[in-house]
Coordinates of C-alpha atoms and ligand atoms in Angstrom, one line a residue:
M111 CA 3.2 36.7 -3.9
T112 CA 0.5 33.9 -3.9
P113 CA 2.2 30.4 -3.4
R114 CA 1.8 28.0 -6.3
I115 CA 1.0 24.4 -6.1
L116 CA 1.9 21.8 -8.7
I117 CA -0.3 18.9 -9.4
C118 CA 1.6 16.0 -10.4
E119 CA -0.1 15.1 -12.7
Q120 CA -3.8 14.9 -12.3
I121 CA -6.9 15.1 -9.7
I122 CA -9.9 12.9 -11.0
W123 CA -12.5 13.2 -8.2
A124 CA -11.7 16.2 -5.9
H125 CA -12.0 19.2 -8.3
D126 CA -14.3 21.0 -6.3
D127 CA -12.2 20.3 -3.0
V128 CA -9.3 22.0 -5.0
K129 CA -11.3 25.1 -5.4
N130 CA -12.7 24.9 -1.8
L131 CA -9.4 24.2 -0.3
F132 CA -7.3 26.5 -2.0
G133 CA -9.3 29.3 -3.3
D134 CA -7.4 32.4 -2.8
I135 CA -4.7 30.9 -0.6
A136 CA -2.6 29.3 -3.6
D137 CA -2.5 29.1 -7.3
I138 CA -2.8 25.7 -8.7
I139 CA -0.8 24.5 -11.6
Y140 CA -0.9 21.0 -13.6
M141 CA 2.2 19.4 -14.5
D142 CA 2.2 18.9 -18.3
S143 CA 5.9 17.8 -19.0
P144 CA 5.8 14.6 -21.4
T145 CA 9.2 13.3 -19.9
R146 CA 11.4 13.5 -16.8
S147 CA 14.0 15.6 -18.6
E148 CA 11.4 18.0 -19.5
F149 CA 10.0 18.4 -16.0
L150 CA 13.4 18.8 -14.5
K151 CA 14.2 22.0 -17.1
E152 CA 10.9 23.3 -16.1
C153 CA 12.2 23.0 -12.4
S154 CA 15.2 25.1 -13.4
P155 CA 15.7 28.9 -13.0
G156 CA 13.4 30.4 -15.7
G157 CA 11.4 27.2 -16.0
K158 CA 7.5 27.3 -15.3
Y159 CA 7.7 25.2 -12.3
F160 CA 10.4 27.3 -10.6
D161 CA 8.8 29.1 -7.8
I162 CA 6.5 26.2 -6.7
V163 CA 5.9 25.8 -3.0
G164 CA 4.1 22.5 -2.8
I165 CA 3.9 19.3 -5.0
Y166 CA 0.8 17.0 -4.9
R167 CA 2.1 13.7 -6.4
E168 CA -0.1 10.6 -7.7
N169 CA 1.4 7.4 -9.0
G170 CA 0.1 8.1 -12.5
S171 CA 2.6 10.7 -12.9
S172 CA 5.4 8.3 -12.9
D173 CA 4.3 7.1 -16.4
K174 CA 6.0 10.5 -17.7
I175 CA 8.5 11.8 -14.9
G176 CA 9.2 8.4 -13.1
V177 CA 9.1 8.0 -9.5
F178 CA 10.2 10.7 -7.1
D179 CA 13.8 9.4 -6.5
R180 CA 16.9 11.0 -5.4
E181 CA 17.7 12.7 -8.8
L182 CA 14.2 14.1 -9.3
I183 CA 14.1 15.4 -5.8
N184 CA 17.3 17.2 -6.2
G185 CA 16.3 18.5 -9.2
L186 CA 13.1 20.4 -7.7
P187 CA 13.3 23.9 -7.2
P188 CA 14.7 25.5 -3.8
S189 CA 11.2 27.1 -3.4
V190 CA 9.6 23.4 -2.7
K191 CA 8.8 22.8 1.1
W192 CA 6.1 20.1 0.9
I193 CA 5.4 17.0 -1.1
A194 CA 1.9 15.7 -0.5
H195 CA 2.0 11.9 -1.8
N196 CA -1.3 10.4 -2.6
G197 CA -1.1 6.9 -1.3
A198 CA -0.7 5.1 2.0
G199 CA 2.6 3.4 0.8
Y200 CA 5.3 6.2 -0.1
D201 CA 7.9 3.9 -1.4
P202 CA 7.8 5.9 -4.7
V203 CA 9.2 8.9 -3.0
D204 CA 12.8 8.9 -1.7
V205 CA 11.9 10.2 1.9
H206 CA 15.7 10.4 2.9
A207 CA 16.3 12.6 -0.3
C208 CA 13.3 14.6 1.0
I209 CA 15.0 14.9 4.5
A210 CA 18.4 16.1 2.9
R211 CA 16.5 18.9 0.9
G212 CA 14.5 20.0 3.8
I213 CA 11.2 19.0 2.0
Y214 CA 8.4 17.6 3.9
L215 CA 6.6 14.6 2.9
S216 CA 2.8 13.4 3.7
N217 CA 0.6 10.7 2.8
T218 CA -2.7 9.6 3.0
P219 CA -3.3 7.2 6.2
G220 CA -6.6 6.3 6.9
A221 CA -8.3 7.2 3.4
V222 CA -6.9 3.8 2.3
D223 CA -8.1 1.6 5.2
D224 CA -11.4 0.5 4.0
A225 CA -10.5 -0.3 0.6
T226 CA -7.3 -2.3 1.1
A227 CA -8.8 -4.3 4.0
T228 CA -11.6 -5.3 1.7
T229 CA -9.2 -6.5 -0.8
A230 CA -7.5 -8.7 1.8
L231 CA -10.8 -9.8 2.8
Y232 CA -11.7 -10.7 -0.7
L233 CA -8.3 -12.5 -1.1
L234 CA -8.9 -14.5 2.1
I235 CA -12.4 -15.7 1.2
S236 CA -11.1 -16.3 -2.3
T237 CA -8.2 -18.7 -1.0
L238 CA -10.0 -20.4 1.5
R239 CA -13.3 -21.1 -0.6
Q240 CA -11.4 -21.1 -4.0
Y241 CA -14.1 -19.1 -5.6
S242 CA -11.4 -17.7 -8.0
I243 CA -10.5 -21.2 -9.5
A244 CA -14.2 -21.8 -9.6
E245 CA -15.1 -18.9 -11.8
R246 CA -12.2 -19.2 -14.1
S247 CA -13.5 -22.9 -14.7
L248 CA -17.2 -21.2 -15.3
R249 CA -15.8 -18.9 -17.8
A250 CA -13.8 -21.5 -19.6
L251 CA -17.6 -22.9 -20.1
R252 CA -16.6 -25.8 -17.7
W253 CA -18.6 -26.6 -14.2
K254 CA -16.6 -26.7 -11.0
P255 CA -13.4 -28.7 -11.0
S256 CA -14.0 -32.0 -9.3
G257 CA -12.6 -32.6 -5.7
L258 CA -13.1 -28.9 -4.9
S259 CA -14.2 -29.1 -1.5
T260 CA -11.3 -31.2 -0.5
K261 CA -9.1 -27.9 -0.7
T262 CA -11.7 -25.5 0.7
H263 CA -12.8 -24.3 4.2
D264 CA -15.0 -22.4 5.8
L265 CA -13.6 -18.9 7.5
T266 CA -15.2 -19.5 10.7
G267 CA -13.0 -20.4 13.5
R268 CA -9.9 -20.2 11.5
T269 CA -6.9 -18.3 12.8
V270 CA -5.6 -15.2 10.9
A271 CA -2.3 -13.7 12.0
I272 CA -1.9 -10.0 11.1
L273 CA 1.8 -8.9 10.4
G274 CA 1.6 -5.1 10.9
L275 CA -1.3 -3.8 13.0
G276 CA -1.5 -0.4 11.5
G277 CA -4.9 1.5 10.1
I278 CA -5.2 -1.5 7.1
G279 CA -4.3 -4.3 9.6
L280 CA -7.0 -3.0 12.3
R281 CA -9.9 -2.5 9.8
F282 CA -9.1 -5.9 8.2
A283 CA -9.3 -7.4 11.8
E284 CA -12.5 -5.9 12.4
L285 CA -13.9 -7.2 9.1
I286 CA -12.8 -10.8 9.8
Q287 CA -13.6 -11.1 13.6
P288 CA -17.6 -11.3 13.1
F289 CA -17.2 -14.7 11.3
P290 CA -15.7 -15.5 14.3
M291 CA -12.1 -15.9 12.9
R292 CA -9.3 -15.7 15.6
V293 CA -7.3 -12.5 15.1
I294 CA -3.4 -12.8 16.4
Y295 CA -0.8 -10.0 15.4
H296 CA 2.7 -9.1 15.3
S297 CA 3.9 -5.3 15.2
R298 CA 6.7 -3.7 16.3
R299 CA 5.1 -3.1 19.6
K300 CA 1.7 -4.0 21.2
V301 CA -1.1 -1.6 20.0
I302 CA -2.5 0.0 23.1
D303 CA -5.9 0.7 21.7
A304 CA -6.4 -2.4 19.8
P305 CA -9.7 -4.2 20.2
A306 CA -9.2 -7.1 23.0
Y307 CA -9.8 -10.0 20.4
C308 CA -6.5 -9.2 18.8
E309 CA -4.0 -11.3 20.4
Y310 CA -0.7 -9.7 20.6
F311 CA 2.7 -11.9 20.0
E312 CA 5.9 -10.5 20.5
N313 CA 7.4 -13.2 19.1
V314 CA 6.5 -13.5 15.4
E315 CA 7.4 -17.1 14.6
E316 CA 5.4 -18.2 17.8
M317 CA 2.6 -16.3 16.0
L318 CA 3.0 -18.0 12.6
A319 CA 3.1 -21.3 14.2
Q320 CA -0.6 -20.8 15.2
A321 CA -2.0 -19.1 11.8
D322 CA -4.1 -20.7 9.2
V323 CA -3.5 -17.6 7.4
L324 CA -1.1 -15.0 7.2
S325 CA -2.1 -11.4 6.3
I326 CA 0.7 -8.9 5.4
H327 CA 0.3 -5.1 6.2
V328 CA 3.7 -3.7 6.8
P329 CA 5.0 -0.8 4.7
L330 CA 7.8 -1.3 2.2
R331 CA 11.2 0.1 3.6
A332 CA 14.6 -1.0 3.4
E333 CA 14.1 -3.4 6.4
T334 CA 11.0 -4.8 5.3
V335 CA 12.3 -5.9 1.9
G336 CA 12.2 -10.0 1.9
L337 CA 10.8 -9.8 5.5
V338 CA 8.5 -12.9 4.7
G339 CA 11.1 -15.1 3.4
E340 CA 11.9 -18.9 3.9
K341 CA 12.2 -18.7 7.8
M342 CA 8.8 -16.9 8.2
I343 CA 7.2 -19.1 5.7
R344 CA 8.5 -22.3 7.2
A345 CA 7.3 -21.3 10.5
L346 CA 3.8 -21.4 9.2
K347 CA 1.8 -24.6 9.8
P348 CA 1.8 -26.9 6.5
G349 CA -0.9 -25.9 4.4
A350 CA -1.1 -22.2 5.5
I351 CA -2.3 -19.4 3.1
I352 CA -0.6 -16.1 2.6
I353 CA -2.6 -12.8 1.8
N354 CA -0.5 -9.8 0.5
T355 CA -2.0 -6.4 -0.1
A356 CA 0.9 -4.4 1.2
R357 CA 3.8 -4.4 -1.2
G358 CA 5.2 -7.1 -3.4
R359 CA 8.7 -6.6 -2.4
V360 CA 8.0 -7.7 1.4
I361 CA 7.7 -11.2 0.3
D362 CA 10.6 -13.1 -0.9
E363 CA 9.0 -14.4 -4.1
D364 CA 11.3 -17.4 -4.7
A365 CA 11.0 -18.8 -1.3
M366 CA 7.1 -18.3 -1.6
I367 CA 7.3 -20.1 -5.1
K368 CA 9.2 -23.1 -3.5
A369 CA 6.9 -23.4 -0.6
L370 CA 3.8 -23.2 -3.1
E371 CA 5.6 -26.2 -5.1
D372 CA 6.3 -28.4 -2.3
G373 CA 2.8 -27.8 -0.7
H374 CA 3.8 -26.0 2.4
L375 CA 1.9 -23.1 1.3
S376 CA -1.7 -24.3 0.1
S377 CA -2.3 -20.9 -1.7
V378 CA -1.5 -17.3 -1.5
G379 CA -3.6 -14.2 -2.5
L380 CA -1.7 -11.5 -4.1
D381 CA -2.7 -8.1 -5.1
V382 CA 0.9 -6.8 -5.3
F383 CA 4.0 -8.0 -7.0
P384 CA 7.8 -6.9 -6.9
N385 CA 8.0 -5.4 -10.4
E386 CA 4.4 -4.2 -11.2
P387 CA 2.9 -4.2 -13.3
E388 CA 5.1 -7.1 -14.3
V389 CA 3.8 -10.7 -13.0
N390 CA 6.1 -13.5 -12.4
P391 CA 5.0 -16.1 -14.9
R392 CA 5.8 -18.8 -12.6
L393 CA 2.9 -17.7 -10.4
L394 CA 0.6 -18.4 -13.3
E395 CA 1.3 -22.3 -13.0
F396 CA -0.9 -22.4 -9.7
P397 CA -4.4 -22.7 -10.4
Q398 CA -5.1 -22.6 -6.7
I399 CA -3.8 -18.7 -5.9
T400 CA -5.6 -15.7 -6.4
L401 CA -3.9 -12.7 -8.4
L402 CA -5.3 -9.4 -8.6
P403 CA -3.6 -6.2 -10.3
H404 CA -3.3 -4.0 -7.3
M405 CA -6.9 -3.2 -6.5
G406 CA -6.2 -2.4 -3.1
T407 CA -7.7 1.1 -3.5
E408 CA -9.4 1.2 -7.0
N409 CA -12.8 2.4 -6.2
Q410 CA -13.9 6.1 -6.6
D411 CA -15.0 6.7 -2.9
S412 CA -11.5 5.9 -1.6
Q413 CA -9.9 7.6 -4.3
R414 CA -11.6 10.6 -3.6
K415 CA -10.7 10.5 -0.1
M416 CA -6.9 9.9 -0.9
E417 CA -7.0 13.0 -3.0
V418 CA -8.5 14.9 -0.5
R419 CA -6.4 13.9 2.3
A420 CA -3.3 14.7 0.2
L421 CA -4.6 18.1 -0.6
I422 CA -5.6 18.8 2.9
N423 CA -1.8 18.1 3.8
L424 CA -0.8 21.1 1.4
R425 CA -3.4 23.4 2.3
D426 CA -2.6 22.9 6.2
Y427 CA 1.1 23.2 5.5
L428 CA 0.3 26.8 3.6
V429 CA -2.3 27.9 6.4
D430 CA -0.5 26.5 9.6
G431 CA 3.3 25.5 8.7
M432 CA 2.5 21.7 9.0
G433 CA 0.0 19.0 7.5
R434 CA -1.3 16.2 9.8
D435 CA 0.1 13.5 7.7
L436 CA 3.9 14.0 8.0
V437 CA 5.6 10.7 7.3
I438 CA 7.1 8.7 10.5
E439 CA 10.4 9.5 9.3
F440 CA 10.3 13.1 10.0
K441 CA 8.2 12.3 13.4
N442 CA 11.0 10.3 14.7
G443 CA 13.9 12.4 13.6
Q444 CA 14.7 9.6 11.1
K445 CA 15.3 7.3 14.0
R446 CA 12.8 4.2 14.0
D447 CA 13.2 1.3 16.5
A448 CA 12.0 -1.7 14.6
S449 CA 10.7 -2.5 11.0
L450 CA 6.9 -3.2 11.4
Ligands
LIG252 O1 -1.2 0.9 -2.8 C1 -1.6 1.9 -2.3 C2 -1.4 3.0 -1.4 O2 -0.1 2.9 -1.0 O3 -2.0 3.7 -1.0

């Protein structure tokens, strides 16, 4: 019988790739359940999803069926063997529930690097040069606020600390180094093939003490919730800036707001928030910060790359029994040595 793949919930850009990749090796069906309970009903014996082998998941599906938490994963049919999540961060899928059920999980590393690193670069430029406050001023039919230059800096010559030198962190390093900026980083271990201009700090606080800007590029996991808290924030130089394009919950928001209030942080550039799409109204009180509504991969080139990469994992699983982007929890037999 031809295996069936369930698209949860839509493909926007890669329709031709669906045809090319799956042709006669799989039947593709689209999730059309309006609620989680309807979805789970269709996953039960006799339901229309009961014999599916693989699932393509994109974040839009959570509006109808919610995130792939333990309840949802436990309700999937026994036939499901692979979930291909469209996104680098796979925190909307409970990986431990997948492991317990024997369902493989893949993400889309690489496909998001350019777009997310470019967003971090925009936040870096905006916070150092205060373009965001200037634009808001102009749109309110006022010229630039007076004294703006006392709060702004060139990028050239400043030191940027990267927390987590994975694909996005590395791409960000490549983008900022030519200004030139000094690039320092901390990861769970030295990245062997990192360019020579990326200086490794084993001790995170020693790195932070040298940074004008901290840019966060670690995934959200139990160990990284609140990782950038009071201790790390206070280890930064007075007047430092934090850029976050990773996940909102990696920063302790209260500690960050306190540091903005007392001036220890001069600005922050945030693309992500702990309870998206909600934004803490206290943040709106700081005119000098730049806020974006999770624009990290919001462009058609990257979104197409992400769709294709997720689909290739499913195709490779069907053809070869393994996809290339199995998440790290499977590769390490669930044991990881550190959080970054
Ligand atoms: O936030 C975007 C992603 O995880 O790919």
